[in-house]
mmCIF file of C-alpha atoms and ligand atoms in Angstrom:
data_model
loop_
_atom_site.group_PDB
_atom_site.id
_atom_site.type_symbol
_atom_site.label_atom_id
_atom_site.label_comp_id
_atom_site.label_asym_id
_atom_site.label_seq_id
_atom_site.Cartn_x
_atom_site.Cartn_y
_atom_site.Cartn_z
ATOM 1 C CA MET A 1 -34.364 -16.316 -6.751
ATOM 2 C CA THR A 2 -34.363 -13.315 -8.700
ATOM 3 C CA LEU A 3 -31.189 -11.212 -9.300
ATOM 4 C CA ALA A 4 -32.395 -8.137 -7.505
ATOM 5 C CA GLN A 5 -33.624 -11.053 -4.511
ATOM 6 C CA ARG A 6 -29.855 -12.147 -4.574
ATOM 7 C CA TRP A 7 -28.670 -8.912 -4.131
ATOM 8 C CA ASN A 8 -30.782 -7.835 -1.689
ATOM 9 C CA ALA A 9 -30.287 -10.799 0.219
ATOM 10 C CA LEU A 10 -26.372 -10.304 0.122
ATOM 11 C CA LEU A 11 -26.772 -6.760 1.380
ATOM 12 C CA ALA A 12 -29.219 -7.517 4.045
ATOM 13 C CA ASP A 13 -26.402 -10.199 5.213
ATOM 14 C CA LEU A 14 -23.633 -7.156 5.001
ATOM 15 C CA ARG A 15 -25.973 -5.052 7.121
ATOM 16 C CA ALA A 16 -26.970 -7.664 9.539
ATOM 17 C CA ALA A 17 -23.148 -8.338 10.093
ATOM 18 C CA GLY A 18 -22.483 -4.593 10.350
ATOM 19 C CA ARG A 19 -20.431 -4.886 7.435
ATOM 20 C CA GLN A 20 -22.225 -2.918 4.863
ATOM 21 C CA ARG A 21 -20.191 -0.178 2.940
ATOM 22 C CA THR A 22 -21.499 2.921 1.943
ATOM 23 C CA LEU A 23 -19.960 5.875 0.105
ATOM 24 C CA GLU A 24 -19.536 8.988 2.620
ATOM 25 C CA LEU A 25 -18.334 12.279 1.511
ATOM 26 C CA PRO A 26 -15.143 13.536 3.215
ATOM 27 C CA SER A 27 -16.219 15.858 6.383
ATOM 28 C CA GLY A 28 -14.140 16.706 9.206
ATOM 29 C CA ILE A 29 -10.373 16.919 10.053
ATOM 30 C CA ASP A 30 -8.773 14.181 7.845
ATOM 31 C CA LEU A 31 -7.346 11.387 9.906
ATOM 32 C CA VAL A 32 -8.362 8.918 7.474
ATOM 33 C CA SER A 33 -6.646 9.483 4.171
ATOM 34 C CA ASN A 34 -3.019 8.311 2.904
ATOM 35 C CA ASP A 35 -2.084 11.832 2.114
ATOM 36 C CA TYR A 36 0.830 11.536 4.414
ATOM 37 C CA LEU A 37 3.000 14.199 3.101
ATOM 38 C CA ALA A 38 -0.332 16.366 2.663
ATOM 39 C CA TYR A 39 0.874 16.797 -1.342
ATOM 40 C CA GLY A 40 -2.986 16.217 -1.853
ATOM 41 C CA GLY A 41 -3.862 19.343 0.266
ATOM 42 C CA SER A 42 -2.092 22.034 1.810
ATOM 43 C CA ARG A 43 1.571 20.760 0.480
ATOM 44 C CA GLN A 44 0.591 20.214 -2.862
ATOM 45 C CA PRO A 45 3.365 20.291 -5.526
ATOM 46 C CA ARG A 46 3.394 23.266 -8.175
ATOM 47 C CA LEU A 47 2.894 22.312 -11.625
ATOM 48 C CA ASP A 48 5.301 24.047 -14.196
ATOM 49 C CA PRO A 49 2.424 26.195 -16.038
ATOM 50 C CA ALA A 50 3.796 24.962 -19.273
ATOM 51 C CA LEU A 51 2.572 21.404 -18.769
ATOM 52 C CA ALA A 52 -1.013 22.226 -17.553
ATOM 53 C CA GLY A 53 -2.421 22.096 -21.094
ATOM 54 C CA LEU A 54 -1.511 18.515 -21.702
ATOM 55 C CA PRO A 55 -3.704 16.005 -22.902
ATOM 56 C CA ARG A 56 -6.328 14.843 -20.481
ATOM 57 C CA SER A 57 -6.578 11.269 -21.683
ATOM 58 C CA GLY A 58 -3.922 8.900 -22.457
ATOM 59 C CA LEU A 59 -5.931 7.924 -26.047
ATOM 60 C CA ALA A 60 -4.798 4.405 -26.070
ATOM 61 C CA SER A 61 -2.533 1.627 -24.301
ATOM 62 C CA ARG A 62 1.034 2.464 -23.780
ATOM 63 C CA LEU A 63 1.579 -0.170 -26.276
ATOM 64 C CA LEU A 64 -0.220 1.805 -29.140
ATOM 65 C CA ARG A 65 -0.592 5.903 -29.062
ATOM 66 C CA GLY A 66 -0.740 5.795 -25.143
ATOM 67 C CA HIS A 67 3.077 6.399 -24.905
ATOM 68 C CA HIS A 68 4.491 9.695 -24.260
ATOM 69 C CA PRO A 69 8.107 11.515 -23.869
ATOM 70 C CA LEU A 70 6.759 12.347 -20.356
ATOM 71 C CA TRP A 71 6.279 8.891 -19.345
ATOM 72 C CA GLU A 72 9.747 7.864 -20.383
ATOM 73 C CA GLN A 73 10.852 10.997 -18.217
ATOM 74 C CA VAL A 74 9.110 10.133 -15.358
ATOM 75 C CA GLU A 75 10.301 6.461 -15.384
ATOM 76 C CA ASP A 76 13.855 7.456 -15.716
ATOM 77 C CA THR A 77 13.595 9.708 -12.738
ATOM 78 C CA LEU A 78 11.882 7.016 -10.789
ATOM 79 C CA ALA A 79 14.498 4.539 -11.653
ATOM 80 C CA ARG A 80 17.305 7.083 -10.871
ATOM 81 C CA TRP A 81 15.595 7.954 -7.697
ATOM 82 C CA HIS A 82 15.561 4.342 -6.258
ATOM 83 C CA GLY A 83 18.951 3.248 -7.829
ATOM 84 C CA ALA A 84 16.820 0.736 -9.815
ATOM 85 C CA ASP A 85 17.278 -0.558 -12.914
ATOM 86 C CA SER A 86 13.936 0.324 -14.537
ATOM 87 C CA ALA A 87 10.524 1.612 -13.368
ATOM 88 C CA LEU A 88 7.213 0.886 -14.991
ATOM 89 C CA VAL A 89 4.277 3.147 -14.572
ATOM 90 C CA PHE A 90 0.788 1.654 -13.991
ATOM 91 C CA SER A 91 -2.830 3.081 -13.569
ATOM 92 C CA SER A 92 -2.938 2.141 -9.797
ATOM 93 C CA GLY A 93 -1.129 -0.094 -7.546
ATOM 94 C CA TYR A 94 -4.032 -2.417 -7.374
ATOM 95 C CA THR A 95 -3.012 -3.304 -10.757
ATOM 96 C CA ALA A 96 0.499 -2.997 -10.526
ATOM 97 C CA ASN A 97 0.554 -5.852 -7.945
ATOM 98 C CA GLU A 98 -2.061 -7.934 -9.624
ATOM 99 C CA GLY A 99 -0.441 -7.716 -12.921
ATOM 100 C CA LEU A 100 2.969 -7.972 -11.867
ATOM 101 C CA LEU A 101 2.464 -11.299 -9.729
ATOM 102 C CA ALA A 102 0.186 -12.839 -12.305
ATOM 103 C CA ALA A 103 2.591 -12.064 -15.159
ATOM 104 C CA ILE A 104 5.939 -13.521 -13.533
ATOM 105 C CA LEU A 105 4.494 -16.339 -11.592
ATOM 106 C CA GLU A 106 4.364 -19.638 -13.742
ATOM 107 C CA PRO A 107 2.634 -22.956 -12.730
ATOM 108 C CA GLY A 108 5.196 -25.032 -10.962
ATOM 109 C CA ASP A 109 6.474 -22.093 -8.913
ATOM 110 C CA TRP A 110 6.281 -21.496 -5.182
ATOM 111 C CA VAL A 111 5.297 -18.141 -3.503
ATOM 112 C CA ALA A 112 5.132 -16.808 0.170
ATOM 113 C CA SER A 113 2.742 -14.284 1.086
ATOM 114 C CA ASP A 114 2.415 -12.637 4.508
ATOM 115 C CA ALA A 115 -1.120 -13.038 5.737
ATOM 116 C CA CYS A 116 -1.389 -9.438 6.107
ATOM 117 C CA ASN A 117 -0.671 -8.571 2.400
ATOM 118 C CA HIS A 118 -3.027 -6.132 0.868
ATOM 119 C CA ALA A 119 -5.897 -7.316 -1.450
ATOM 120 C CA SER A 120 -4.135 -6.662 -4.583
ATOM 121 C CA ILE A 121 -1.341 -9.081 -3.780
ATOM 122 C CA ILE A 122 -3.974 -11.852 -2.829
ATOM 123 C CA ASP A 123 -5.546 -11.260 -6.227
ATOM 124 C CA GLY A 124 -2.718 -11.103 -8.294
ATOM 125 C CA LEU A 125 -1.379 -14.543 -6.378
ATOM 126 C CA ARG A 126 -4.816 -15.917 -7.011
ATOM 127 C CA LEU A 127 -4.631 -15.232 -10.969
ATOM 128 C CA ALA A 128 -1.025 -16.701 -10.790
ATOM 129 C CA ARG A 129 -1.503 -20.302 -10.267
ATOM 130 C CA ALA A 130 1.981 -20.751 -8.691
ATOM 131 C CA GLU A 131 1.759 -23.040 -5.332
ATOM 132 C CA ARG A 132 0.724 -20.484 -2.452
ATOM 133 C CA PHE A 133 2.102 -20.413 1.240
ATOM 134 C CA VAL A 134 0.427 -17.815 3.419
ATOM 135 C CA PHE A 135 2.706 -17.248 6.444
ATOM 136 C CA ARG A 136 1.695 -15.665 9.719
ATOM 137 C CA HIS A 137 2.091 -11.998 10.087
ATOM 138 C CA ASN A 138 6.069 -11.129 9.998
ATOM 139 C CA ASP A 139 6.744 -14.700 11.491
ATOM 140 C CA LEU A 140 10.003 -15.445 9.771
ATOM 141 C CA GLU A 141 9.990 -18.960 11.577
ATOM 142 C CA HIS A 142 6.535 -20.041 9.611
ATOM 143 C CA LEU A 143 8.126 -18.490 6.648
ATOM 144 C CA GLU A 144 11.294 -20.422 6.817
ATOM 145 C CA ASP A 145 9.354 -23.574 7.618
ATOM 146 C CA GLY A 146 7.534 -23.188 4.329
ATOM 147 C CA VAL A 147 10.471 -22.256 2.015
ATOM 148 C CA ARG A 148 12.367 -24.906 3.596
ATOM 149 C CA VAL A 149 10.156 -27.417 2.080
ATOM 150 C CA ALA A 150 9.638 -25.706 -1.068
ATOM 151 C CA ARG A 151 13.403 -26.180 -2.050
ATOM 152 C CA ARG A 152 13.680 -29.714 -0.964
ATOM 153 C CA THR A 153 10.741 -30.698 -3.038
ATOM 154 C CA ALA A 154 11.114 -28.058 -5.878
ATOM 155 C CA ARG A 155 10.854 -29.126 -9.545
ATOM 156 C CA ALA A 156 13.968 -28.270 -11.998
ATOM 157 C CA GLY A 157 13.446 -24.744 -13.516
ATOM 158 C CA SER A 158 10.907 -23.802 -10.606
ATOM 159 C CA GLN A 159 11.521 -20.572 -8.914
ATOM 160 C CA ARG A 160 10.626 -19.411 -5.312
ATOM 161 C CA PHE A 161 9.258 -15.978 -4.497
ATOM 162 C CA ILE A 162 8.614 -14.165 -1.180
ATOM 163 C CA VAL A 163 6.046 -11.291 -1.155
ATOM 164 C CA SER A 164 5.746 -8.725 1.676
ATOM 165 C CA GLU A 165 4.370 -5.107 2.399
ATOM 166 C CA SER A 166 7.481 -2.960 3.738
ATOM 167 C CA LEU A 167 5.178 -0.986 5.869
ATOM 168 C CA PHE A 168 1.709 -2.760 6.463
ATOM 169 C CA SER A 169 -1.375 -0.853 5.398
ATOM 170 C CA MET A 170 -3.748 -1.892 8.172
ATOM 171 C CA ASP A 171 -1.195 -2.592 10.914
ATOM 172 C CA GLY A 172 1.179 0.395 10.748
ATOM 173 C CA ASP A 173 4.107 -2.011 11.388
ATOM 174 C CA ARG A 174 7.110 -2.817 9.335
ATOM 175 C CA ALA A 175 8.488 -6.232 7.681
ATOM 176 C CA PRO A 176 11.673 -7.358 8.953
ATOM 177 C CA LEU A 177 13.701 -6.308 5.568
ATOM 178 C CA THR A 178 16.968 -7.543 6.649
ATOM 179 C CA GLU A 179 15.747 -10.871 7.768
ATOM 180 C CA LEU A 180 14.000 -11.328 4.769
ATOM 181 C CA VAL A 181 16.791 -10.399 2.692
ATOM 182 C CA SER A 182 18.685 -12.848 4.332
ATOM 183 C CA LEU A 183 16.328 -15.634 4.325
ATOM 184 C CA ALA A 184 15.632 -14.949 0.577
ATOM 185 C CA ARG A 185 19.228 -15.426 -0.205
ATOM 186 C CA ARG A 186 19.606 -18.773 1.888
ATOM 187 C CA TYR A 187 16.917 -20.132 0.267
ATOM 188 C CA ASP A 188 17.114 -19.001 -3.479
ATOM 189 C CA ALA A 189 14.092 -16.917 -3.313
ATOM 190 C CA TRP A 190 13.222 -13.705 -4.983
ATOM 191 C CA LEU A 191 12.162 -10.998 -2.824
ATOM 192 C CA ILE A 192 9.061 -8.933 -3.582
ATOM 193 C CA LEU A 193 8.129 -5.713 -1.587
ATOM 194 C CA ASP A 194 5.329 -3.466 -1.893
ATOM 195 C CA GLU A 195 6.246 -0.014 -0.720
ATOM 196 C CA ALA A 196 2.918 1.489 -1.226
ATOM 197 C CA HIS A 197 2.623 3.202 2.071
ATOM 198 C CA ALA A 198 6.432 3.894 2.464
ATOM 199 C CA THR A 199 7.322 5.526 -0.768
ATOM 200 C CA GLY A 200 8.175 9.190 -0.311
ATOM 201 C CA CYS A 201 8.394 8.853 3.780
ATOM 202 C CA PHE A 202 11.529 7.083 4.439
ATOM 203 C CA GLY A 203 15.327 7.684 3.458
ATOM 204 C CA ALA A 204 17.150 11.192 2.850
ATOM 205 C CA SER A 205 15.292 11.287 -0.661
ATOM 206 C CA GLY A 206 12.238 9.835 0.338
ATOM 207 C CA SER A 207 12.631 6.701 -1.676
ATOM 208 C CA GLY A 208 11.257 4.364 0.895
ATOM 209 C CA LEU A 209 12.202 1.538 3.339
ATOM 210 C CA VAL A 210 13.874 -0.898 0.695
ATOM 211 C CA ASP A 211 16.454 2.199 -0.095
ATOM 212 C CA THR A 212 16.918 3.018 3.300
ATOM 213 C CA ALA A 213 17.683 -0.534 4.249
ATOM 214 C CA ASP A 214 20.107 -0.538 1.211
ATOM 215 C CA ALA A 215 18.450 -3.807 -0.123
ATOM 216 C CA ARG A 216 17.760 -2.428 -3.759
ATOM 217 C CA ALA A 217 20.283 -4.990 -5.091
ATOM 218 C CA ASP A 218 18.367 -7.872 -2.834
ATOM 219 C CA VAL A 219 14.893 -7.305 -4.433
ATOM 220 C CA LEU A 220 13.696 -8.654 -7.582
ATOM 221 C CA ALA A 221 11.038 -5.902 -7.737
ATOM 222 C CA THR A 222 9.225 -2.921 -5.538
ATOM 223 C CA ILE A 223 5.746 -1.907 -5.867
ATOM 224 C CA HIS A 224 5.192 1.873 -5.324
ATOM 225 C CA THR A 225 1.958 4.035 -5.390
ATOM 226 C CA GLY A 226 1.247 7.482 -6.400
ATOM 227 C CA GLY A 227 -2.157 8.141 -4.654
ATOM 228 C CA LYS A 228 -0.787 7.747 -1.035
ATOM 229 C CA ALA A 229 2.217 10.177 0.039
ATOM 230 C CA LEU A 230 2.845 11.457 -3.627
ATOM 231 C CA GLY A 231 -0.561 12.751 -4.196
ATOM 232 C CA VAL A 232 -0.806 11.695 -7.731
ATOM 233 C CA ALA A 233 -2.775 9.382 -9.556
ATOM 234 C CA GLY A 234 -0.796 5.889 -10.650
ATOM 235 C CA ALA A 235 1.763 3.606 -9.476
ATOM 236 C CA TYR A 236 4.954 1.878 -10.755
ATOM 237 C CA VAL A 237 7.218 -1.182 -10.496
ATOM 238 C CA CYS A 238 10.546 -0.850 -10.157
ATOM 239 C CA GLY A 239 12.952 -3.891 -10.782
ATOM 240 C CA PRO A 240 15.442 -5.042 -13.939
ATOM 241 C CA ALA A 241 15.357 -3.806 -17.346
ATOM 242 C CA LEU A 242 14.545 -7.350 -18.200
ATOM 243 C CA LEU A 243 11.406 -7.343 -15.764
ATOM 244 C CA ARG A 244 9.982 -4.139 -17.384
ATOM 245 C CA GLU A 245 10.739 -6.017 -20.751
ATOM 246 C CA VAL A 246 8.491 -8.782 -19.640
ATOM 247 C CA LEU A 247 5.739 -6.741 -17.993
ATOM 248 C CA ILE A 248 5.492 -4.923 -21.083
ATOM 249 C CA ASN A 249 4.938 -8.031 -23.110
ATOM 250 C CA ARG A 250 3.029 -10.006 -20.528
ATOM 251 C CA CYS A 251 1.459 -7.977 -17.828
ATOM 252 C CA ARG A 252 -2.113 -7.624 -18.961
ATOM 253 C CA PRO A 253 -3.425 -4.488 -16.534
ATOM 254 C CA PHE A 254 -0.535 -2.810 -18.243
ATOM 255 C CA ILE A 255 -1.257 -3.601 -21.659
ATOM 256 C CA PHE A 256 -5.018 -3.717 -21.901
ATOM 257 C CA THR A 257 -5.837 -0.368 -20.648
ATOM 258 C CA THR A 258 -5.902 3.311 -21.661
ATOM 259 C CA ALA A 259 -2.411 4.777 -20.670
ATOM 260 C CA LEU A 260 -2.593 7.616 -17.763
ATOM 261 C CA PRO A 261 -3.022 11.258 -19.509
ATOM 262 C CA PRO A 262 0.214 13.005 -20.157
ATOM 263 C CA VAL A 263 -1.080 15.698 -17.803
ATOM 264 C CA VAL A 264 -0.883 13.206 -15.076
ATOM 265 C CA ALA A 265 2.881 12.534 -16.036
ATOM 266 C CA ALA A 266 3.470 16.415 -15.347
ATOM 267 C CA TRP A 267 2.092 15.870 -12.151
ATOM 268 C CA TRP A 268 4.249 13.069 -11.375
ATOM 269 C CA LEU A 269 7.269 15.146 -12.247
ATOM 270 C CA ALA A 270 5.998 17.793 -9.912
ATOM 271 C CA ALA A 271 5.964 15.538 -7.337
ATOM 272 C CA LEU A 272 8.994 13.811 -7.719
ATOM 273 C CA ALA A 273 10.896 17.220 -7.857
ATOM 274 C CA GLN A 274 9.283 18.105 -4.557
ATOM 275 C CA VAL A 275 9.675 14.710 -2.765
ATOM 276 C CA LYS A 276 13.283 14.442 -3.096
ATOM 277 C CA ASP A 277 14.208 17.579 -1.277
ATOM 278 C CA ASP A 278 11.486 17.384 1.282
ATOM 279 C CA SER A 279 13.107 15.935 4.250
ATOM 280 C CA ALA A 280 11.270 18.840 6.244
ATOM 281 C CA GLY A 281 8.056 17.107 5.272
ATOM 282 C CA ARG A 282 9.188 13.823 6.356
ATOM 283 C CA ALA A 283 10.441 15.266 9.711
ATOM 284 C CA SER A 284 7.386 16.878 10.466
ATOM 285 C CA LEU A 285 5.418 13.721 9.315
ATOM 286 C CA HIS A 286 7.395 11.386 11.716
ATOM 287 C CA SER A 287 7.287 14.040 14.581
ATOM 288 C CA ALA A 288 3.544 14.354 14.378
ATOM 289 C CA ALA A 289 3.248 10.577 14.357
ATOM 290 C CA LEU A 290 5.287 10.305 17.635
ATOM 291 C CA LEU A 291 3.404 13.274 19.148
ATOM 292 C CA PHE A 292 0.188 11.668 18.359
ATOM 293 C CA ARG A 293 1.476 7.874 19.361
ATOM 294 C CA GLN A 294 2.616 9.711 22.741
ATOM 295 C CA GLU A 295 -0.570 11.277 23.294
ATOM 296 C CA LEU A 296 -2.798 8.324 22.965
ATOM 297 C CA ALA A 297 -0.353 6.358 25.311
ATOM 298 C CA GLN A 298 -0.984 9.185 27.959
ATOM 299 C CA GLN A 299 -4.575 8.510 27.332
ATOM 300 C CA GLY A 300 -4.040 4.783 28.014
ATOM 301 C CA ILE A 301 -4.560 3.681 24.476
ATOM 302 C CA VAL A 302 -2.828 0.798 22.927
ATOM 303 C CA ALA A 303 -1.962 1.351 19.202
ATOM 304 C CA GLY A 304 -0.117 -0.916 16.796
ATOM 305 C CA GLY A 305 2.673 -0.419 14.515
ATOM 306 C CA GLU A 306 5.380 2.522 15.041
ATOM 307 C CA ASP A 307 5.092 5.088 12.174
ATOM 308 C CA TYR A 308 2.365 7.526 10.819
ATOM 309 C CA ILE A 309 -0.163 4.578 10.438
ATOM 310 C CA VAL A 310 -1.626 4.034 13.650
ATOM 311 C CA PRO A 311 -4.516 1.205 14.140
ATOM 312 C CA ILE A 312 -6.267 0.702 17.169
ATOM 313 C CA VAL A 313 -7.999 -2.845 17.212
ATOM 314 C CA LEU A 314 -11.278 -2.593 19.023
ATOM 315 C CA GLY A 315 -12.673 -5.994 18.184
ATOM 316 C CA GLY A 316 -16.005 -6.124 16.891
ATOM 317 C CA ASP A 317 -17.558 -4.433 13.895
ATOM 318 C CA ALA A 318 -20.238 -2.758 15.675
ATOM 319 C CA ARG A 319 -18.107 -1.205 18.396
ATOM 320 C CA ALA A 320 -15.711 -0.094 15.717
ATOM 321 C CA SER A 321 -18.237 1.512 13.870
ATOM 322 C CA ALA A 322 -19.840 2.981 17.073
ATOM 323 C CA ILE A 323 -16.605 4.762 17.782
ATOM 324 C CA ALA A 324 -15.890 5.872 14.292
ATOM 325 C CA ASN A 325 -19.387 7.566 14.349
ATOM 326 C CA ARG A 326 -19.103 9.133 17.404
ATOM 327 C CA LEU A 327 -15.705 10.688 16.650
ATOM 328 C CA GLN A 328 -17.297 11.785 13.038
ATOM 329 C CA ALA A 329 -19.971 13.752 14.874
ATOM 330 C CA GLY A 330 -17.119 15.408 16.907
ATOM 331 C CA GLY A 331 -15.923 16.840 13.536
ATOM 332 C CA TRP A 332 -12.757 14.143 12.946
ATOM 333 C CA ASP A 333 -12.751 12.049 9.696
ATOM 334 C CA VAL A 334 -12.139 8.664 10.990
ATOM 335 C CA ARG A 335 -13.465 5.292 9.725
ATOM 336 C CA ALA A 336 -13.855 1.970 11.100
ATOM 337 C CA ILE A 337 -11.995 -0.677 9.256
ATOM 338 C CA ARG A 338 -13.877 -4.059 9.136
ATOM 339 C CA PRO A 339 -13.435 -7.181 7.485
ATOM 340 C CA PRO A 340 -12.800 -8.654 5.017
ATOM 341 C CA THR A 341 -10.195 -5.674 4.946
ATOM 342 C CA VAL A 342 -8.754 -6.995 8.438
ATOM 343 C CA PRO A 343 -9.348 -10.382 10.088
ATOM 344 C CA PRO A 344 -12.783 -11.018 11.719
ATOM 345 C CA GLY A 345 -12.569 -9.842 15.610
ATOM 346 C CA THR A 346 -10.125 -7.304 14.631
ATOM 347 C CA ALA A 347 -12.126 -4.541 13.365
ATOM 348 C CA ARG A 348 -10.336 -1.070 14.039
ATOM 349 C CA LEU A 349 -9.868 2.597 13.802
ATOM 350 C CA ARG A 350 -6.866 3.100 11.486
ATOM 351 C CA LEU A 351 -5.712 6.721 11.713
ATOM 352 C CA ALA A 352 -3.364 8.340 9.271
ATOM 353 C CA ILE A 353 -1.140 10.998 10.688
ATOM 354 C CA HIS A 354 -0.020 13.814 7.941
ATOM 355 C CA ALA A 355 2.714 16.071 7.790
ATOM 356 C CA ASP A 356 0.698 19.293 7.954
ATOM 357 C CA HIS A 357 -1.257 18.137 11.497
ATOM 358 C CA PRO A 358 -0.555 20.911 13.756
ATOM 359 C CA PRO A 359 0.276 19.656 17.451
ATOM 360 C CA GLU A 360 -2.760 21.036 18.864
ATOM 361 C CA VAL A 361 -4.954 18.976 16.323
ATOM 362 C CA LEU A 362 -3.011 15.848 17.352
ATOM 363 C CA ARG A 363 -3.560 16.267 21.058
ATOM 364 C CA SER A 364 -7.413 17.033 20.743
ATOM 365 C CA ALA A 365 -7.524 14.054 18.348
ATOM 366 C CA ALA A 366 -6.006 11.516 20.998
ATOM 367 C CA ALA A 367 -8.414 13.232 23.632
ATOM 368 C CA ALA A 368 -11.458 12.583 21.110
ATOM 369 C CA VAL A 369 -10.303 8.921 20.303
ATOM 370 C CA ALA A 370 -9.635 8.066 23.862
ATOM 371 C CA GLU A 371 -12.962 9.634 24.930
ATOM 372 C CA ALA A 372 -14.860 7.935 21.961
ATOM 373 C CA ILE A 373 -13.336 4.531 23.120
ATOM 374 C CA ARG A 374 -14.626 5.111 26.812
ATOM 375 C CA GLU A 375 -17.809 6.157 26.016
ATOM 376 C CA CYS A 376 -18.266 3.278 23.876
ATOM 377 C CA GLY A 377 -17.581 0.577 26.503
ATOM 378 C CA GLU A 378 -18.157 -3.078 24.661
ATOM 379 C CA GLU A 379 -21.709 -3.317 26.583
ATOM 380 C CA ALA A 380 -23.007 0.213 25.144
ATOM 381 C CA VAL A 381 -22.912 -1.296 21.526
HETATM 382 C C1 LIG B 401 -0.195 -2.014 0.428
HETATM 383 C C2 LIG B 401 -0.864 -1.651 -0.636
HETATM 384 N N1 LIG B 401 -0.574 -2.006 -1.960
HETATM 385 C C3 LIG B 401 -1.354 -1.791 -2.900
HETATM 386 C C4 LIG B 401 -2.515 -0.776 -2.775
HETATM 387 C C5 LIG B 401 -3.339 -0.239 -4.254
HETATM 388 O O1 LIG B 401 -2.655 1.041 -4.458
HETATM 389 P P1 LIG B 401 -3.609 1.902 -5.375
HETATM 390 O O2 LIG B 401 -4.571 2.656 -4.034
HETATM 391 O O3 LIG B 401 -2.649 2.922 -5.772
HETATM 392 O O4 LIG B 401 -4.340 1.188 -6.108
HETATM 393 C C6 LIG B 401 -2.861 -0.477 -1.734
HETATM 394 C C7 LIG B 401 -3.880 0.676 -1.388
HETATM 395 O O5 LIG B 401 -4.428 0.750 -0.596
HETATM 396 C C8 LIG B 401 -2.092 -0.910 -0.407
HETATM 397 O O6 LIG B 401 -2.316 -0.701 0.873
#
């Protein structure tokens, strides 16, 4: 078989399973992006004009000439925002998760990971070579079963870790933070929480669910992205200064990549200045999500989660795609989320509500979603 035949066969299999991906240009009203506070659109933070002319390349790794005073300023600001010892910026949340986990987990360590954790966590754990225990989504009993055995059989010097998202990206529900903290404490495990979808959107200053739960001192590290609510490229890890030093020395996706450009650091400062005082944006976001959920419920549609990520599980891939296509034809940017992003049989619409979605748009969106689901009965696809 030639390489081209192999690839054509692979793509044909995906097509036959209704799982082929294509790149589609944005079109229609945005109910898909993670621009929760609309900082990527109508509520974009203003950049200090004096900073607009900064270099547009990082020029080298942060360990070489890619470091810049603005990154120190960004990381200090981030650490203060979270009340954390330190912050370290990465090119993306994907590389932050992957790099962090691969850098700190050693052979002989044990790590528990929620079954619905993001691909970047899964890939970081694959690289890490620690013993992995995947617990059923948000199932504390299952987690406790695993960690109890791990503690009993632990070798001297080994460490235990628990990794979870705080607000789940595809399910829209929250991790039981208080219970995770207490379980981690009881079993001497380190807690690592991915705040990708919570950053900017919870708490008086928007610093996320961990800080809102007053759990900063109870977690080893949190991972945050800029590309979602903050509307800026990049990501960061918060944690003890010692962890930051370890990452600077051992974390391959931090070391072996060109730094983000200084102009991006200026955008970070603009986003951070805005988000801390943006209680109004957060209030609009949460009330928009509530309204949308109420409208869906009135239409008889059952959605998962409780916040601004609104998944509607539809089952088969073809059905989810047909419903998404129908909505797109009606002017809504809604995409079907299919395996392997979500488990087989749970293809879904994943709608993301934004702070600038007006009530009339949310009402029509809910009606359009309900109509598309009704029109695409199981038999129709
Ligand atoms: C929970 C979670 N963590 C990490 C990431 C990766 O972040 P980024 O998009 O900045 O690479 C995502 C992205 O979708 C995510 O949903």
